[in-house]
XYZ file of C-alpha atoms in Angstrom:
140
model
C 0.000 0.000 0.000
C 1.217 3.457 -0.754
C 0.573 6.451 1.476
C 2.346 9.762 1.050
C 2.339 12.685 3.451
C 3.462 16.177 2.522
C 4.906 16.884 5.924
C 6.454 19.693 7.923
C 8.270 18.139 10.883
C 8.032 21.464 12.748
C 4.204 21.337 12.642
C 2.361 19.608 15.481
C -0.664 18.806 13.321
C 1.599 17.230 10.731
C 3.389 15.161 13.389
C 0.023 14.013 14.810
C -1.139 12.936 11.335
C 2.086 11.028 10.767
C 1.571 9.243 14.101
C -1.983 8.267 13.101
C -0.779 6.893 9.761
C 1.858 4.823 11.537
C -0.721 3.696 14.120
C -2.665 2.164 11.222
C 0.315 -0.059 10.470
C 1.623 1.887 7.474
C 4.974 3.575 6.980
C 4.247 6.398 4.561
C 6.467 8.085 2.052
C 7.334 11.321 3.835
C 7.853 14.383 1.681
C 9.326 17.303 3.602
C 7.617 19.758 1.282
C 9.664 22.731 2.488
C 12.876 21.011 1.366
C 11.361 19.197 -1.622
C 8.207 21.022 -2.701
C 5.904 19.389 -5.220
C 6.316 20.682 -8.755
C 3.584 22.886 -10.154
C 1.761 20.078 -11.991
C 1.777 17.891 -8.883
C 0.482 20.711 -6.696
C -2.322 21.519 -9.142
C -3.173 17.801 -9.353
C -3.282 17.472 -5.546
C -5.610 20.474 -5.287
C -7.859 18.971 -7.946
C -7.951 15.585 -6.212
C -8.803 17.247 -2.899
C -11.652 19.098 -4.591
C -10.883 22.320 -2.744
C -10.407 25.848 -4.041
C -6.762 26.876 -4.475
C -7.280 29.578 -1.866
C -8.279 26.912 0.695
C -4.760 25.472 0.529
C -3.073 28.771 1.398
C -1.574 28.938 4.869
C -1.645 32.358 6.525
C -0.002 31.867 9.917
C 3.794 32.095 9.874
C 3.967 32.834 6.155
C 4.369 35.862 3.859
C 0.595 35.717 3.147
C -0.170 39.184 4.525
C 3.047 40.718 3.237
C 2.194 39.522 -0.286
C -1.418 40.705 -0.026
C -2.800 37.246 -0.796
C -6.097 38.010 0.910
C -6.907 40.288 -2.041
C -9.470 38.677 -4.361
C -7.569 40.017 -7.389
C -5.251 36.987 -7.481
C -6.198 34.210 -9.889
C -5.822 30.558 -9.006
C -2.794 30.335 -11.292
C -1.185 33.300 -9.557
C -1.886 31.790 -6.124
C -0.245 28.532 -7.219
C 2.722 30.574 -8.462
C 3.049 32.138 -5.006
C 2.959 28.677 -3.396
C 5.701 27.534 -5.764
C 7.839 30.554 -4.844
C 7.095 30.227 -1.113
C 6.304 26.574 -0.218
C 5.554 27.636 3.373
C 2.287 29.008 1.927
C 1.123 25.439 1.229
C -1.027 24.327 4.117
C -0.225 20.950 5.577
C -0.298 18.089 5.957
C -1.605 16.802 2.655
C -2.065 13.029 2.702
C -2.408 10.815 -0.354
C -3.850 7.314 0.143
C -5.450 4.794 -2.198
C -8.814 6.106 -0.944
C -8.403 9.876 -1.351
C -6.226 12.972 -1.101
C -6.960 15.299 1.785
C -5.663 18.328 3.637
C -5.694 16.794 7.112
C -6.591 19.656 9.408
C -7.553 18.835 12.084
C -5.237 15.846 12.376
C -8.038 13.329 12.927
C -9.315 14.096 9.398
C -6.723 11.576 8.176
C -8.784 8.778 9.753
C -11.383 9.211 6.983
C -8.894 8.253 4.260
C -6.724 5.577 5.882
C -7.392 2.129 4.436
C -6.436 0.295 7.650
C -7.921 0.720 11.129
C -6.003 2.155 14.032
C -4.074 -0.469 15.984
C -3.988 1.012 19.457
C -4.493 4.054 21.620
C -2.982 7.345 20.554
C -3.231 10.946 21.706
C -2.286 14.242 20.133
C 0.996 15.771 21.263
C -0.978 18.006 23.621
C -2.387 14.904 25.350
C -5.875 15.037 23.796
C -6.955 11.424 23.227
C -7.738 10.544 19.596
C -7.944 6.744 19.575
C -8.874 4.411 22.433
C -7.314 1.040 23.306
C -9.689 -0.763 20.924
C -8.625 1.425 17.982
C -11.815 3.510 17.935
C -12.070 7.292 17.629
C -12.504 8.999 20.984
C -14.168 12.163 19.725
């Protein structure tokens, strides 16, 4: 089985998603998208597979979003993708690709909807919030 995560190891949500993937018994392909960003065609394809507007993939916090004026409706989808290519930190994360779907997994438990295998044991978010109980079932 092939699972890929576009991951930022400095992001708690991304680390939680990675832990949930591993808790399902899979070792995903990990793409540190800040070091190895997807090419333009791949990024456009991921957005299309997620079925979300380009703007929905833009990350604001901790990025040059405001400095670049990306909240302005004047920017086309192509221009927004160009900005993400120039500044990969603008790509929200984590994006997870599984045989079932492609999804921006925010909050982290959103990944559970697209994992082919069940959770194998209890797991909590880094902040201690329980996600999965001892029987592998969602807590919330």
